PDB file of C-alpha atoms in Angstrom:
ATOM      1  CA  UNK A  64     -34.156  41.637   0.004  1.00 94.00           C
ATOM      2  CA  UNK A  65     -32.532  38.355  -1.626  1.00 93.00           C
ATOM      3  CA  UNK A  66     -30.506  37.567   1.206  1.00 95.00           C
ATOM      4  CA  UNK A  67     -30.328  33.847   2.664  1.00 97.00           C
ATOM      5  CA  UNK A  68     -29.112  33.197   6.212  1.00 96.00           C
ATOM      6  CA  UNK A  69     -28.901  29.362   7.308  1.00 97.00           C
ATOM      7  CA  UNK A  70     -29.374  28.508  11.088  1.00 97.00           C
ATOM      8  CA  UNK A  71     -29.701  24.878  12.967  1.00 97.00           C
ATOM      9  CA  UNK A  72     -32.582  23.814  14.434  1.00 96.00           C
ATOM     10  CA  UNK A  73     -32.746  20.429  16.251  1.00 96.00           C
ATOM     11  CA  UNK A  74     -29.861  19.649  14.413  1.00 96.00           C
ATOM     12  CA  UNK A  75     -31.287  20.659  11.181  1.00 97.00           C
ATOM     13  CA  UNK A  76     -29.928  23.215   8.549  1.00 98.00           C
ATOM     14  CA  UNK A  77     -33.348  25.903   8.402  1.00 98.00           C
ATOM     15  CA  UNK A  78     -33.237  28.345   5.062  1.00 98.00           C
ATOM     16  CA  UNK A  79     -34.547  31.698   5.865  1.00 97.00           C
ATOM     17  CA  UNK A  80     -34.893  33.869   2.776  1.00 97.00           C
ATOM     18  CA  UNK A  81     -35.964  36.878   2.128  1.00 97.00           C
ATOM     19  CA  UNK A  82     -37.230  36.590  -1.573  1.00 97.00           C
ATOM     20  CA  UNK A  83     -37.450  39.563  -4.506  1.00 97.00           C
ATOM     21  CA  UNK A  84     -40.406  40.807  -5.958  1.00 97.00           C
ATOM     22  CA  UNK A  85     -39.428  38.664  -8.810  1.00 97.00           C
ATOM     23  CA  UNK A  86     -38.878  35.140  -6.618  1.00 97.00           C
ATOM     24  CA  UNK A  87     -42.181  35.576  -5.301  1.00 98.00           C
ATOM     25  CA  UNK A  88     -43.751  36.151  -8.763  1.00 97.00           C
ATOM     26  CA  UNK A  89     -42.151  33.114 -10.223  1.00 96.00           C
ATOM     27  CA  UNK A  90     -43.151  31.112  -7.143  1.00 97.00           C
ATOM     28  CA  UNK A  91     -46.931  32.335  -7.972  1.00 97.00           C
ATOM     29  CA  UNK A  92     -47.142  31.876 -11.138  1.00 97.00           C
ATOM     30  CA  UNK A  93     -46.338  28.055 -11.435  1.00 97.00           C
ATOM     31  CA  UNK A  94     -49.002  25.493 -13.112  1.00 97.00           C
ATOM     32  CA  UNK A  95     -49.470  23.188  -9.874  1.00 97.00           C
ATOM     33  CA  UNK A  96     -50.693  20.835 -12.223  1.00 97.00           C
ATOM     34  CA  UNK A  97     -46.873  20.252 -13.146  1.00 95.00           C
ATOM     35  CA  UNK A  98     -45.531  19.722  -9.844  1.00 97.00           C
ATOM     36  CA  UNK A  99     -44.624  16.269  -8.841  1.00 96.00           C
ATOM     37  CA  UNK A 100     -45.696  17.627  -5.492  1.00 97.00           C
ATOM     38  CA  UNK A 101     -48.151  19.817  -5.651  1.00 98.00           C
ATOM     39  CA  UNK A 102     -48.643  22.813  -3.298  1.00 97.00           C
ATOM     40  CA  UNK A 103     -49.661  26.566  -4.223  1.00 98.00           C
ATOM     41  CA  UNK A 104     -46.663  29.175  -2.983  1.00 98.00           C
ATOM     42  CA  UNK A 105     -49.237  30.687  -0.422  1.00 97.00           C
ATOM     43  CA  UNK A 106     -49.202  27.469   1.332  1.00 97.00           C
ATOM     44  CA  UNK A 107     -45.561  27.108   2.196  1.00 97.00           C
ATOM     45  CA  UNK A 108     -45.488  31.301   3.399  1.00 97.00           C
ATOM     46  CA  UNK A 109     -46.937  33.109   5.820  1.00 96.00           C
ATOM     47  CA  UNK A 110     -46.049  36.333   4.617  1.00 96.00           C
ATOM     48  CA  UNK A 111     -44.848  36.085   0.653  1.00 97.00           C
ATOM     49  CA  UNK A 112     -41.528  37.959   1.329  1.00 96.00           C
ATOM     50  CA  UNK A 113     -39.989  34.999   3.747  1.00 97.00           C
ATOM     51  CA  UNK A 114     -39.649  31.648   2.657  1.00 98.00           C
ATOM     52  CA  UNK A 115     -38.332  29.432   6.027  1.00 98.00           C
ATOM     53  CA  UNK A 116     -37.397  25.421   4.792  1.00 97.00           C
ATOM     54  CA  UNK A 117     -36.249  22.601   6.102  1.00 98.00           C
ATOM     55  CA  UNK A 118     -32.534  22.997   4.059  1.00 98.00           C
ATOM     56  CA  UNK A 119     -32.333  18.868   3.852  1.00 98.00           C
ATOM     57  CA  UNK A 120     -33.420  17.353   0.001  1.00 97.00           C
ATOM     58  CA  UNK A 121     -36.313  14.941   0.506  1.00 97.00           C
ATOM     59  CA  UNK A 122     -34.097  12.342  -2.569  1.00 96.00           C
ATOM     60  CA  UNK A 123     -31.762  11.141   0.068  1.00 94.00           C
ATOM     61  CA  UNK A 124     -30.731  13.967   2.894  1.00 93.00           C
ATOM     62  CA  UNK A 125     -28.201  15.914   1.098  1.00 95.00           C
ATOM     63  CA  UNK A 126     -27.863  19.846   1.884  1.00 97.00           C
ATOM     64  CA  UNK A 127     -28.967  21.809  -1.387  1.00 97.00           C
ATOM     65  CA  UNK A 128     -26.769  24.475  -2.465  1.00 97.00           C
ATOM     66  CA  UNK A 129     -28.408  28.119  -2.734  1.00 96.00           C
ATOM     67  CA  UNK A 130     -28.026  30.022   0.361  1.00 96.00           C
ATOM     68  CA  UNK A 131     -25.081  31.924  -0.921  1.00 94.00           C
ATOM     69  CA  UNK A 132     -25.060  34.223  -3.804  1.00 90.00           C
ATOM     70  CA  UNK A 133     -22.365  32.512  -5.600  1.00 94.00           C
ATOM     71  CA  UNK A 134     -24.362  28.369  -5.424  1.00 96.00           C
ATOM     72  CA  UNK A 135     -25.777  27.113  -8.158  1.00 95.00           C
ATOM     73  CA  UNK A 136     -29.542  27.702  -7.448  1.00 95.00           C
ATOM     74  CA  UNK A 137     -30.649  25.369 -10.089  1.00 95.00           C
ATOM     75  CA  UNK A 138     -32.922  25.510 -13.133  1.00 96.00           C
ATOM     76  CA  UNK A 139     -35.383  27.267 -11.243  1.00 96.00           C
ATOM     77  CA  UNK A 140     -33.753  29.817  -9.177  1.00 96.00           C
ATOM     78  CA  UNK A 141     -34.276  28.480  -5.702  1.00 97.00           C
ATOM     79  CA  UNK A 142     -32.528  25.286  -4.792  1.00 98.00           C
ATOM     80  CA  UNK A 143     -30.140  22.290  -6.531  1.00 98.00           C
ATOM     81  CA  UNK A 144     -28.764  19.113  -4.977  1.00 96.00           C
ATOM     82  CA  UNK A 145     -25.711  18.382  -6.760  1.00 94.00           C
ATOM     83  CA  UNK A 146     -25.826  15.118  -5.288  1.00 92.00           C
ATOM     84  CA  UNK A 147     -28.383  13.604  -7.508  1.00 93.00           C
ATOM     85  CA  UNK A 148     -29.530  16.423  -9.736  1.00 96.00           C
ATOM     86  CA  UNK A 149     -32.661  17.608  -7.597  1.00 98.00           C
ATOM     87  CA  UNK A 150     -33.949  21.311  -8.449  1.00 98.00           C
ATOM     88  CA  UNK A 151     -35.979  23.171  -6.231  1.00 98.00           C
ATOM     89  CA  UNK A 152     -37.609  26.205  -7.192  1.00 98.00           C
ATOM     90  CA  UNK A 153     -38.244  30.017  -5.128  1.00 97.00           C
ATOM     91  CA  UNK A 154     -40.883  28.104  -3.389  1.00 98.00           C
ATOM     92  CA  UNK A 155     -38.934  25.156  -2.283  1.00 98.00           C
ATOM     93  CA  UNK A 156     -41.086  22.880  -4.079  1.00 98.00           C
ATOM     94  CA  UNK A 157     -39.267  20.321  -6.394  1.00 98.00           C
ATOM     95  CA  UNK A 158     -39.238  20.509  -9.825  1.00 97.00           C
ATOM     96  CA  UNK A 159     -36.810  17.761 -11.721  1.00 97.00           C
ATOM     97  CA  UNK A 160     -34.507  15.508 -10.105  1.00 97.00           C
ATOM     98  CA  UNK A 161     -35.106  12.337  -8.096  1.00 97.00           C
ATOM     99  CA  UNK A 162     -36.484  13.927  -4.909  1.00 97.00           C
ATOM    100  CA  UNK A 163     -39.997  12.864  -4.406  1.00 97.00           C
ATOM    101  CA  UNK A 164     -41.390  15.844  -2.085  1.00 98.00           C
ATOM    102  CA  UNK A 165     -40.544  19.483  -1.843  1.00 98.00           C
ATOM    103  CA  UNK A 166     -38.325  20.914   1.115  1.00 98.00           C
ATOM    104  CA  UNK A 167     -40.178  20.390   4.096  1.00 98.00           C
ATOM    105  CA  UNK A 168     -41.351  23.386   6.267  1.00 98.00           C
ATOM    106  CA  UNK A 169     -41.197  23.622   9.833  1.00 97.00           C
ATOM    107  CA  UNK A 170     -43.274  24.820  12.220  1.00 96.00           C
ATOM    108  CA  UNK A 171     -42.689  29.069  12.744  1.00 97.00           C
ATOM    109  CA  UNK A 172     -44.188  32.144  14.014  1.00 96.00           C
ATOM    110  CA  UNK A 173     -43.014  35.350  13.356  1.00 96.00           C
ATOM    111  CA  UNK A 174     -42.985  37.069  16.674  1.00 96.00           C
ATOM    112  CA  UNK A 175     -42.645  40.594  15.394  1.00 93.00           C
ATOM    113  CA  UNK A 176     -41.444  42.269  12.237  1.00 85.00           C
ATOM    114  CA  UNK A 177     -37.864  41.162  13.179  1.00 84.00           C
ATOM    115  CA  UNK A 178     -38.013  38.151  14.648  1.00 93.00           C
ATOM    116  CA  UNK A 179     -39.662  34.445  14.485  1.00 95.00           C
ATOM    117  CA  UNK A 180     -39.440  31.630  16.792  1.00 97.00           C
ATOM    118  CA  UNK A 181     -39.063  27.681  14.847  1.00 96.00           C
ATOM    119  CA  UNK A 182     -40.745  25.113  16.579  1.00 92.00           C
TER     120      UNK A 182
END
């Protein structure tokens, strides 16, 4: 729980975190009606513990720091490009900065408790 692993897929960085009790909260509890983006948290999960992104900001294809336990995760405790000041929040969804849309999610099934397959 709270760990962060980054793998590639079709050339892509892919975040795969496991999220705390209190990531997911704060993911729930967010007012869609201030997202630049909106999308509820139980739209970008398929089961609230794992949160699997697209690890490319949608400003201008920077990686966002975060993975690691020492990044900067932002003002929102998920995500920040330092690039252009983009913050991403325990969803993935953006939340101030210049990125117009939040980290994109690709297509994954989880094929048992331990494993998923992207694409």
């Amino acid at each position: 729980v709270g760990q962060a692993i980054t793998v590639t897929w079709r050339g892509k960085p892919v975040f795969i975190r496991r999220r705390t009790e209190q990531e997911i909260a704060s993911a729930q509890s967010v007012n869609l009606a201030e997202l630049r983006d909106p999308e509820p948290d139980s739209a970008r999960v398929k089961q609230p513990q794992w949160l699997i992104l697209v690890g490319i900001c949608t400003h201008l294809g920077c990686v966002p720091l975060g993975q690691k336990s020492t990044d900067p995760r932002g003002d929102y405790g998920g995500w920040f490009c330092p690039c252009h000041g983009s913050h991403y929040d325990t969803a993935g969804r953006i939340r101030r900065g210049p990125a117009p849309l939040n980290l994109h999610l690709p297509e994954y099934a989880f094929l048992t408790d331990t494993s998923i397959r992207i694409g």
